Amino acid sequence: METIQPVRGTSDLLPAEKARHNHVIDSAKQGAAQFGYAEIATPIFEFTDVFSRPLGASSDVVAKETYSFEDRGGTGLTLRPEGTASAMRAIISNGLTQTLPQRWFYAGPMFRYERPQKGRMRQFHQIGCELIGQAGALGDAEIIACGVHILKSLGVLERTSLHLNTLGDSESRDSYRAVLIRYLEGYRKSLSEDSQRRLDTNPLRILDSKSETDKEILQDAPRLKTHLTSEAEAHFDAVKQALDAASIAWVEDPFLVRGLDYYSHTAFEFITDQLGAQGTVLGGGRYDGLSQTLGGPPLAGVGFAAGVERLALLGEDMPGQRPDLALLAAEKTAEADLFALGCSLRDTGFSAVNLYTGNMGKKMKAASKLEARFAIIAGDDELGRGSVSVRNMQDGVQTEVKISALASWLENVLSR
Ligand code: HAM
């Protein structure tokens, strides 16, 4: 029966995986909070227009990857493929355009009909930060610094490098687009099929083509850098200066254009070579025109999002969920007392798992498998003395402790 499998490109998050996800999300949320980013949540589906206009009809996401459907009332809806358009929609629909800037953090599932492979799912999860209503280069630098801080707190910053580019303002892009088309037209027949199509729909996207022939052709292509207006150039210089001042390392990447159409000025990605083909861990940029494409007022905005699955894959040594205690009854008659002791220890704040099955050897194995820090072992003898044995699972040292003093004894050893 086909339905017994999860849908292609989706997966269950079983306890170990979910613990890693939670660790990524919790660390990101905490890191973002240090920068003043407060958590929001928007609905998982929106009117289709919320995504189709800002992300661009010719972007892969809108053209090929959205899960769009009509609901029972005939309304066109789309499962969100990303969070930025929704965040901007929320600023406008909640009347927040007078109380800017807003610093927002979000985490949650996103949906794209992509070809699944390692690090690429059809339902995946993102954490993201949006700084809305803040013009100026320091907004860009702040968002990048926030991304750096989160990657650092997850211990993965060292495994990435920050690629930086500017897409200029629309005036810069218009003049560059014309020159780029003229250059690429000379090679139209040699370009990959995708790039031939993009030459007519979205020529700038050709710059980040993965095809080797395209890459070769692009080596001698004119660069956007030489077509920037003086304002766009000054903005980019100021971003780079601020990053240098904060000792944030970056490399300029003239081929970085991002896959969504709403970007202008700064675009950036943290890229790793440790995840195979899906090397972009975190990406973002400035999107000053997005509000207007949604029918809102002109608003500045800059932000990023990162894939939780990719971060979890990259940070191999992230902690799982270890209980403080495992409780093991040495005899059947002691089981109820240990059950009750587990309940009262949890009330005191410890995490504790009662093990009910098998002989002592089996239970000890189960306690090791859970990676419990201490095992609490008791039979009728110990309980008769008002005590339990506490075994340090790391060094095997076992100590008899009075039940009346147990909580403070454990607190003391666990805090060391
Ligand atoms: P994006 O580059 O499309 O940007 O996605 C951001 C990150 O989400 C990627 O770098 C990657 O880690 C992860 N990701 C994307 N697609 C998948 C997938 N199919 N499977 C697994 N992970 C994936 C955005 O979404 C923008 N909203 C970022 C942004 C925020 N720009 C400004 N503010």
Tab-separated table of C-alpha atoms and ligand atoms in Angstrom:
chain	number	residue	atom	x	y	z
A	1	MET	CA	0.000	0.000	0.000
A	2	GLU	CA	1.589	3.220	-1.174
A	3	THR	CA	0.097	5.357	1.616
A	4	ILE	CA	2.141	3.531	4.267
A	5	GLN	CA	5.206	5.570	3.170
A	6	PRO	CA	5.627	9.277	3.865
A	7	VAL	CA	5.146	11.458	0.790
A	8	ARG	CA	8.348	11.704	-1.326
A	9	GLY	CA	10.543	14.532	-0.048
A	10	THR	CA	8.997	14.543	3.428
A	11	SER	CA	10.208	12.713	6.497
A	12	ASP	CA	9.255	11.933	10.045
A	13	LEU	CA	11.372	13.519	12.726
A	14	LEU	CA	11.962	10.674	15.157
A	15	PRO	CA	13.282	11.494	18.652
A	16	ALA	CA	17.028	11.800	17.882
A	17	GLU	CA	16.384	13.850	14.729
A	18	LYS	CA	13.777	16.016	16.429
A	19	ALA	CA	16.181	16.694	19.322
A	20	ARG	CA	18.740	17.987	16.812
A	21	HIS	CA	16.098	20.131	15.109
A	22	ASN	CA	15.000	21.553	18.449
A	23	HIS	CA	18.606	22.297	19.341
A	24	VAL	CA	19.089	24.195	16.052
A	25	ILE	CA	15.838	26.114	16.471
A	26	ASP	CA	16.376	26.912	20.160
A	27	SER	CA	19.952	28.112	19.615
A	28	ALA	CA	18.878	30.218	16.630
A	29	LYS	CA	15.979	31.736	18.566
A	30	GLN	CA	18.247	32.571	21.481
A	31	GLY	CA	20.941	34.017	19.211
A	32	ALA	CA	18.356	36.127	17.367
A	33	ALA	CA	16.895	37.334	20.677
A	34	GLN	CA	20.344	38.673	21.626
A	35	PHE	CA	20.007	40.952	18.589
A	36	GLY	CA	16.459	41.952	19.608
A	37	TYR	CA	14.604	39.732	17.120
A	38	ALA	CA	11.257	38.590	18.576
A	39	GLU	CA	9.564	35.416	17.411
A	40	ILE	CA	6.506	35.553	15.159
A	41	ALA	CA	4.491	32.883	13.373
A	42	THR	CA	2.517	33.385	10.179
A	43	PRO	CA	0.076	30.877	8.666
A	44	ILE	CA	1.466	27.930	6.734
A	45	PHE	CA	-0.639	28.865	3.699
A	46	GLU	CA	-1.347	32.249	2.135
A	47	PHE	CA	-3.208	33.584	-0.877
A	48	THR	CA	-1.167	32.482	-3.897
A	49	ASP	CA	-0.513	36.138	-4.870
A	50	VAL	CA	1.498	36.695	-1.687
A	51	PHE	CA	4.247	34.536	-3.179
A	52	SER	CA	3.747	34.711	-6.936
A	53	ARG	CA	4.329	38.442	-7.319
A	54	PRO	CA	7.214	39.104	-4.897
A	55	LEU	CA	9.161	35.899	-5.607
A	56	GLY	CA	8.797	36.430	-9.362
A	57	ALA	CA	6.784	34.462	-11.930
A	58	SER	CA	9.985	33.353	-13.658
A	59	SER	CA	11.727	32.176	-10.470
A	60	ASP	CA	12.007	28.392	-10.166
A	61	VAL	CA	10.154	28.498	-6.870
A	62	VAL	CA	7.029	30.069	-8.376
A	63	ALA	CA	7.254	28.529	-11.848
A	64	LYS	CA	7.873	24.921	-10.799
A	65	GLU	CA	7.950	24.387	-7.059
A	66	THR	CA	4.929	25.748	-5.246
A	67	TYR	CA	2.235	23.580	-3.731
A	68	SER	CA	-0.733	25.608	-4.920
A	69	PHE	CA	-4.350	24.557	-4.745
A	70	GLU	CA	-7.886	25.838	-4.644
A	71	ASP	CA	-9.656	25.388	-1.353
A	72	ARG	CA	-13.253	24.212	-1.200
A	73	GLY	CA	-14.442	27.774	-1.677
A	74	GLY	CA	-12.408	28.142	-4.886
A	75	THR	CA	-9.772	30.447	-3.342
A	76	GLY	CA	-6.232	30.072	-4.738
A	77	LEU	CA	-3.857	29.206	-1.887
A	78	THR	CA	-0.186	28.230	-1.681
A	79	LEU	CA	1.723	26.374	1.030
A	80	ARG	CA	4.481	28.797	1.940
A	81	PRO	CA	7.752	28.078	0.122
A	82	GLU	CA	9.580	30.650	2.305
A	83	GLY	CA	8.904	33.175	5.071
A	84	THR	CA	9.882	36.621	3.827
A	85	ALA	CA	6.827	37.426	1.709
A	86	SER	CA	4.572	36.270	4.555
A	87	ALA	CA	6.455	38.461	7.054
A	88	MET	CA	6.049	41.508	4.811
A	89	ARG	CA	2.386	40.660	4.245
A	90	ALA	CA	1.984	40.497	8.044
A	91	ILE	CA	3.592	43.933	8.490
A	92	ILE	CA	1.085	45.394	6.043
A	93	SER	CA	-2.022	43.516	7.177
A	94	ASN	CA	-1.368	44.219	10.861
A	95	GLY	CA	-0.895	47.951	10.235
A	96	LEU	CA	2.694	47.950	11.507
A	97	THR	CA	4.105	50.261	8.853
A	98	GLN	CA	4.107	53.144	11.354
A	99	THR	CA	6.030	51.219	14.005
A	100	LEU	CA	9.199	50.356	12.188
A	101	PRO	CA	11.768	48.925	12.307
A	102	GLN	CA	10.484	45.503	13.300
A	103	ARG	CA	12.960	42.737	14.118
A	104	TRP	CA	11.398	39.309	13.640
A	105	PHE	CA	12.538	35.715	14.041
A	106	TYR	CA	10.598	32.704	12.760
A	107	ALA	CA	10.979	28.946	12.515
A	108	GLY	CA	8.788	26.448	10.767
A	109	PRO	CA	8.071	24.172	7.823
A	110	MET	CA	8.281	25.367	4.204
A	111	PHE	CA	7.166	23.525	1.075
A	112	ARG	CA	8.813	23.313	-2.344
A	113	TYR	CA	8.248	20.718	-5.054
A	114	GLU	CA	11.960	20.110	-5.678
A	115	ARG	CA	13.828	16.953	-6.666
A	116	PRO	CA	14.612	15.415	-3.279
A	117	GLN	CA	18.212	14.583	-2.363
A	118	LYS	CA	20.479	14.920	0.671
A	119	GLY	CA	19.713	18.323	2.211
A	120	ARG	CA	16.869	19.002	-0.217
A	121	MET	CA	13.319	18.155	0.837
A	122	ARG	CA	9.817	18.990	-0.310
A	123	GLN	CA	8.807	19.783	3.256
A	124	PHE	CA	11.797	21.304	5.013
A	125	HIS	CA	12.252	23.693	7.903
A	126	GLN	CA	13.751	27.125	8.075
A	127	ILE	CA	14.811	29.503	10.775
A	128	GLY	CA	14.864	33.092	9.605
A	129	CYS	CA	15.288	36.712	10.664
A	130	GLU	CA	13.768	39.764	9.022
A	131	LEU	CA	14.679	43.377	9.765
A	132	ILE	CA	11.833	45.340	8.212
A	133	GLY	CA	11.762	49.115	7.851
A	134	GLN	CA	15.494	49.644	8.201
A	135	ALA	CA	17.229	51.247	5.246
A	136	GLY	CA	20.991	51.748	5.188
A	137	ALA	CA	24.029	49.495	5.101
A	138	LEU	CA	24.133	48.879	8.854
A	139	GLY	CA	20.843	46.980	8.561
A	140	ASP	CA	22.488	44.610	6.065
A	141	ALA	CA	25.561	44.285	8.272
A	142	GLU	CA	23.405	43.608	11.357
A	143	ILE	CA	21.480	40.831	9.611
A	144	ILE	CA	24.714	39.212	8.434
A	145	ALA	CA	26.217	39.543	11.919
A	146	CYS	CA	23.105	37.884	13.339
A	147	GLY	CA	23.550	34.980	10.897
A	148	VAL	CA	27.219	34.715	11.909
A	149	HIS	CA	26.248	34.701	15.590
A	150	ILE	CA	23.713	31.884	15.093
A	151	LEU	CA	26.112	29.758	13.029
A	152	LYS	CA	28.784	30.328	15.674
A	153	SER	CA	26.459	29.312	18.499
A	154	LEU	CA	25.759	26.085	16.601
A	155	GLY	CA	29.482	25.463	16.157
A	156	VAL	CA	29.242	25.395	12.343
A	157	LEU	CA	30.511	28.846	11.332
A	158	GLU	CA	34.018	27.480	10.708
A	159	ARG	CA	32.605	25.033	8.184
A	160	THR	CA	31.094	27.777	6.028
A	161	SER	CA	32.284	30.795	4.107
A	162	LEU	CA	30.336	33.981	3.608
A	163	HIS	CA	29.792	34.889	-0.052
A	164	LEU	CA	28.733	38.443	-0.668
A	165	ASN	CA	27.473	40.308	-3.716
A	166	THR	CA	25.409	43.319	-4.608
A	167	LEU	CA	22.533	43.246	-7.053
A	168	GLY	CA	22.480	47.034	-7.063
A	169	ASP	CA	19.316	49.102	-7.357
A	170	SER	CA	16.866	48.695	-10.238
A	171	GLU	CA	18.687	51.342	-12.292
A	172	SER	CA	21.979	49.411	-11.943
A	173	ARG	CA	20.277	46.141	-12.853
A	174	ASP	CA	18.446	47.568	-15.877
A	175	SER	CA	21.632	48.866	-17.450
A	176	TYR	CA	23.531	45.668	-16.604
A	177	ARG	CA	20.768	43.381	-17.885
A	178	ALA	CA	20.964	44.928	-21.339
A	179	VAL	CA	24.771	44.460	-21.525
A	180	LEU	CA	24.606	40.924	-20.164
A	181	ILE	CA	21.944	39.902	-22.694
A	182	ARG	CA	24.022	41.346	-25.509
A	183	TYR	CA	27.065	39.347	-24.372
A	184	LEU	CA	25.176	36.069	-23.790
A	185	GLU	CA	23.245	36.268	-27.067
A	186	GLY	CA	26.593	35.617	-28.762
A	187	TYR	CA	26.716	32.226	-26.981
A	188	ARG	CA	22.980	31.389	-26.954
A	189	LYS	CA	23.349	28.035	-28.715
A	190	SER	CA	26.149	26.883	-26.372
A	191	LEU	CA	24.302	27.756	-23.177
A	192	SER	CA	22.521	25.063	-21.167
A	193	GLU	CA	18.832	24.601	-21.887
A	194	ASP	CA	17.892	26.289	-18.595
A	195	SER	CA	20.090	29.273	-19.321
A	196	GLN	CA	18.715	29.643	-22.878
A	197	ARG	CA	15.268	29.882	-21.342
A	198	ARG	CA	16.475	32.317	-18.681
A	199	LEU	CA	18.060	34.524	-21.291
A	200	ASP	CA	14.488	35.430	-22.274
A	201	THR	CA	12.898	35.437	-18.819
A	202	ASN	CA	15.463	36.268	-16.138
A	203	PRO	CA	18.997	36.682	-17.545
A	204	LEU	CA	20.643	37.587	-14.226
A	205	ARG	CA	19.841	34.118	-12.879
A	206	ILE	CA	22.194	32.673	-15.511
A	207	LEU	CA	25.061	34.030	-13.407
A	208	ASP	CA	24.652	31.271	-10.817
A	209	SER	CA	24.217	28.456	-13.338
A	210	LYS	CA	25.796	25.193	-12.201
A	211	SER	CA	26.542	24.056	-15.790
A	212	GLU	CA	30.291	23.903	-16.494
A	213	THR	CA	29.902	25.259	-20.048
A	214	ASP	CA	27.788	28.159	-18.775
A	215	LYS	CA	30.399	28.872	-16.114
A	216	GLU	CA	33.124	29.037	-18.750
A	217	ILE	CA	31.075	31.401	-20.919
A	218	LEU	CA	30.412	33.566	-17.861
A	219	GLN	CA	34.093	33.981	-17.011
A	220	ASP	CA	34.407	36.767	-19.583
A	221	ALA	CA	30.910	38.180	-19.153
A	222	PRO	CA	30.543	41.820	-18.146
A	223	ARG	CA	30.181	42.288	-14.371
A	224	LEU	CA	27.350	44.021	-12.550
A	225	LYS	CA	29.952	45.771	-10.410
A	226	THR	CA	30.892	48.041	-13.303
A	227	HIS	CA	27.258	49.056	-13.846
A	228	LEU	CA	26.376	50.115	-10.316
A	229	THR	CA	24.984	53.569	-9.707
A	230	SER	CA	27.142	55.567	-7.303
A	231	GLU	CA	24.481	55.132	-4.555
A	232	ALA	CA	24.454	51.362	-5.003
A	233	GLU	CA	28.238	51.232	-4.919
A	234	ALA	CA	28.388	53.381	-1.780
A	235	HIS	CA	25.814	51.143	-0.082
A	236	PHE	CA	27.811	48.007	-0.832
A	237	ASP	CA	31.094	49.606	0.271
A	238	ALA	CA	29.499	50.615	3.569
A	239	VAL	CA	28.235	47.047	4.155
A	240	LYS	CA	31.726	45.661	3.572
A	241	GLN	CA	33.288	48.275	5.847
A	242	ALA	CA	30.870	47.440	8.672
A	243	LEU	CA	31.584	43.711	8.291
A	244	ASP	CA	35.325	44.392	8.364
A	245	ALA	CA	34.907	46.522	11.484
A	246	ALA	CA	33.192	43.564	13.182
A	247	SER	CA	35.916	41.172	11.897
A	248	ILE	CA	33.403	39.195	9.835
A	249	ALA	CA	35.229	37.478	6.979
A	250	TRP	CA	33.608	37.536	3.520
A	251	VAL	CA	34.473	36.808	-0.082
A	252	GLU	CA	33.013	38.801	-2.930
A	253	ASP	CA	31.179	36.528	-5.353
A	254	PRO	CA	30.034	38.289	-8.542
A	255	PHE	CA	28.042	35.184	-9.557
A	256	LEU	CA	25.819	35.107	-6.476
A	257	VAL	CA	22.323	36.233	-7.495
A	258	ARG	CA	19.922	34.166	-5.282
A	259	GLY	CA	16.877	32.327	-6.563
A	260	LEU	CA	14.107	34.746	-5.605
A	261	ASP	CA	13.323	37.916	-7.519
A	262	TYR	CA	12.722	40.318	-4.647
A	263	TYR	CA	16.361	41.110	-3.876
A	264	SER	CA	18.166	44.368	-4.486
A	265	HIS	CA	21.530	45.588	-3.185
A	266	THR	CA	23.159	43.088	-0.822
A	267	ALA	CA	22.811	39.358	-1.413
A	268	PHE	CA	24.714	36.808	0.658
A	269	GLU	CA	25.058	33.110	1.320
A	270	PHE	CA	26.953	31.038	3.841
A	271	ILE	CA	28.233	28.116	1.808
A	272	THR	CA	29.832	24.850	2.902
A	273	ASP	CA	31.630	22.173	0.916
A	274	GLN	CA	30.587	19.512	3.424
A	275	LEU	CA	27.025	18.820	2.286
A	276	GLY	CA	27.533	17.743	-1.309
A	277	ALA	CA	25.486	19.589	-3.905
A	278	GLN	CA	23.290	21.426	-1.390
A	279	GLY	CA	25.999	23.680	-0.030
A	280	THR	CA	24.005	26.792	0.878
A	281	VAL	CA	23.260	26.688	4.557
A	282	LEU	CA	21.969	30.222	5.071
A	283	GLY	CA	21.016	32.837	2.509
A	284	GLY	CA	19.459	36.250	2.359
A	285	GLY	CA	19.705	39.826	1.305
A	286	ARG	CA	17.955	43.162	1.011
A	287	TYR	CA	14.432	43.314	-0.435
A	288	ASP	CA	13.395	46.965	-0.485
A	289	GLY	CA	10.900	46.519	-3.359
A	290	LEU	CA	8.976	43.587	-1.879
A	291	SER	CA	6.338	45.572	0.016
A	292	GLN	CA	5.268	47.396	-3.143
A	293	THR	CA	4.918	44.186	-5.147
A	294	LEU	CA	2.450	43.112	-2.436
A	295	GLY	CA	0.522	46.363	-2.883
A	296	GLY	CA	1.988	47.984	0.256
A	297	PRO	CA	3.922	51.232	0.728
A	298	PRO	CA	7.645	51.422	-0.069
A	299	LEU	CA	9.425	49.714	2.845
A	300	ALA	CA	13.027	48.715	3.341
A	301	GLY	CA	13.808	45.188	4.438
A	302	VAL	CA	16.696	42.805	4.815
A	303	GLY	CA	16.831	39.269	6.159
A	304	PHE	CA	17.984	35.690	5.874
A	305	ALA	CA	16.780	32.142	6.284
A	306	ALA	CA	18.648	28.913	6.947
A	307	GLY	CA	17.644	25.312	6.442
A	308	VAL	CA	17.259	23.494	9.757
A	309	GLU	CA	17.929	20.099	8.100
A	310	ARG	CA	21.153	21.406	6.569
A	311	LEU	CA	22.292	22.943	9.856
A	312	ALA	CA	21.497	19.698	11.664
A	313	LEU	CA	23.499	17.717	9.064
A	314	LEU	CA	26.439	20.086	9.299
A	315	GLY	CA	26.641	20.112	13.076
A	316	GLU	CA	27.292	16.378	13.495
A	317	ASP	CA	28.224	16.673	17.133
A	318	MET	CA	25.092	18.418	18.332
A	319	PRO	CA	23.757	17.090	21.613
A	320	GLY	CA	20.854	14.675	21.692
A	321	GLN	CA	18.376	14.611	24.536
A	322	ARG	CA	19.929	12.908	27.587
A	323	PRO	CA	17.833	12.305	30.693
A	324	ASP	CA	19.392	13.148	34.050
A	325	LEU	CA	18.162	9.917	35.588
A	326	ALA	CA	17.045	6.383	34.828
A	327	LEU	CA	15.153	4.538	37.584
A	328	LEU	CA	15.560	0.773	37.888
A	329	ALA	CA	13.791	-1.441	40.391
A	330	ALA	CA	15.884	-4.424	41.514
A	331	GLU	CA	12.744	-6.378	42.420
A	332	LYS	CA	9.162	-6.380	41.271
A	333	THR	CA	8.021	-5.322	44.771
A	334	ALA	CA	10.089	-2.111	44.517
A	335	GLU	CA	8.597	-1.007	41.200
A	336	ALA	CA	5.710	1.084	42.544
A	337	ASP	CA	8.017	2.975	44.934
A	338	LEU	CA	10.459	3.769	42.124
A	339	PHE	CA	7.584	4.844	39.922
A	340	ALA	CA	6.478	7.284	42.649
A	341	LEU	CA	10.078	8.447	43.219
A	342	GLY	CA	10.384	9.209	39.466
A	343	CYS	CA	7.233	11.361	39.649
A	344	SER	CA	8.472	13.366	42.621
A	345	LEU	CA	11.961	13.856	41.089
A	346	ARG	CA	10.357	15.228	37.922
A	347	ASP	CA	8.357	17.647	40.075
A	348	THR	CA	11.667	18.836	41.505
A	349	GLY	CA	12.892	19.551	37.966
A	350	PHE	CA	14.935	16.490	36.950
A	351	SER	CA	14.350	14.557	33.753
A	352	ALA	CA	13.846	10.929	34.726
A	353	VAL	CA	12.894	7.784	32.815
A	354	ASN	CA	11.519	4.696	34.584
A	355	LEU	CA	12.691	1.391	33.090
A	356	TYR	CA	10.240	-1.435	33.605
A	357	THR	CA	11.302	-4.344	31.396
A	358	GLY	CA	13.807	-7.180	31.785
A	359	ASN	CA	16.318	-8.195	34.456
A	360	MET	CA	18.871	-5.785	35.987
A	361	GLY	CA	21.376	-6.413	33.194
A	362	LYS	CA	18.816	-5.474	30.527
A	363	LYS	CA	17.717	-2.411	32.472
A	364	MET	CA	21.316	-1.212	32.898
A	365	LYS	CA	21.862	-1.608	29.159
A	366	ALA	CA	18.705	0.416	28.495
A	367	ALA	CA	19.942	3.152	30.879
A	368	SER	CA	23.260	3.329	28.977
A	369	LYS	CA	21.435	3.476	25.667
A	370	LEU	CA	19.409	6.444	26.910
A	371	GLU	CA	22.710	8.035	27.976
A	372	ALA	CA	21.215	8.781	31.394
A	373	ARG	CA	23.720	10.564	33.612
A	374	PHE	CA	22.788	8.624	36.758
A	375	ALA	CA	20.917	5.406	37.378
A	376	ILE	CA	18.811	5.162	40.528
A	377	ILE	CA	18.645	1.554	41.622
A	378	ALA	CA	16.665	0.204	44.525
A	379	GLY	CA	15.306	-3.068	45.864
A	380	ASP	CA	13.373	-3.794	49.013
A	381	ASP	CA	16.544	-3.694	51.168
A	382	GLU	CA	17.565	-0.143	50.216
A	383	LEU	CA	13.994	1.098	50.330
A	384	GLY	CA	13.634	-0.472	53.801
A	385	ARG	CA	16.572	1.722	54.907
A	386	GLY	CA	14.923	4.782	53.266
A	387	SER	CA	17.702	4.866	50.660
A	388	VAL	CA	18.483	4.229	46.989
A	389	SER	CA	21.745	3.471	45.178
A	390	VAL	CA	22.832	6.113	42.710
A	391	ARG	CA	25.222	4.995	39.998
A	392	ASN	CA	27.258	7.504	38.058
A	393	MET	CA	26.886	6.123	34.535
A	394	GLN	CA	30.152	7.636	33.422
A	395	ASP	CA	32.568	6.136	35.956
A	396	GLY	CA	30.368	3.378	37.432
A	397	VAL	CA	30.788	4.665	41.009
A	398	GLN	CA	27.757	3.761	43.103
A	399	THR	CA	26.683	5.632	46.247
A	400	GLU	CA	23.863	4.941	48.700
A	401	VAL	CA	21.845	8.116	49.264
A	402	LYS	CA	18.936	8.763	51.655
A	403	ILE	CA	15.721	9.439	49.715
A	404	SER	CA	15.068	12.492	51.908
A	405	ALA	CA	18.419	13.989	50.762
A	406	LEU	CA	18.305	12.654	47.179
A	407	ALA	CA	17.107	15.778	45.333
A	408	SER	CA	19.731	18.068	46.826
A	409	TRP	CA	22.454	15.398	46.390
A	410	LEU	CA	21.559	15.056	42.696
A	411	GLU	CA	21.323	18.785	42.180
A	412	ASN	CA	24.802	19.118	43.577
A	413	VAL	CA	26.412	16.433	41.360
A	414	LEU	CA	24.505	17.338	38.196
A	415	SER	CA	25.453	21.004	38.381
A	416	ARG	CA	29.185	20.152	38.475
B	1	HAM	P1	16.383	30.456	0.123
B	1	HAM	O1	17.797	30.607	-0.291
B	1	HAM	O2	15.407	30.046	-0.878
B	1	HAM	O3	15.976	31.863	0.749
B	1	HAM	O4	16.311	29.455	1.343
B	1	HAM	C1	17.083	29.662	2.508
B	1	HAM	C2	17.672	28.355	2.993
B	1	HAM	O5	16.660	27.379	3.175
B	1	HAM	C3	18.633	27.696	2.021
B	1	HAM	O6	19.906	28.270	2.128
B	1	HAM	C4	18.626	26.271	2.494
B	1	HAM	O7	19.477	26.106	3.623
B	1	HAM	C5	17.186	26.084	2.926
B	1	HAM	N1	16.407	25.401	1.876
B	1	HAM	C6	15.849	25.956	0.774
B	1	HAM	N2	15.206	25.024	0.055
B	1	HAM	C7	15.361	23.845	0.698
B	1	HAM	C8	14.918	22.498	0.454
B	1	HAM	N3	14.161	22.183	-0.594
B	1	HAM	N4	15.280	21.537	1.353
B	1	HAM	C9	16.030	21.851	2.425
B	1	HAM	N5	16.463	23.103	2.717
B	1	HAM	C10	16.145	24.086	1.863
B	1	HAM	C11	14.762	32.121	1.290
B	1	HAM	O8	13.933	31.288	1.545
B	1	HAM	C12	14.588	33.575	1.668
B	1	HAM	N6	13.241	33.752	2.233
B	1	HAM	C13	15.653	34.029	2.655
B	1	HAM	C14	15.495	35.457	3.069
B	1	HAM	C15	14.956	35.910	4.196
B	1	HAM	N7	15.845	36.494	2.326
B	1	HAM	C16	15.531	37.605	3.000
B	1	HAM	N8	14.965	37.254	4.129
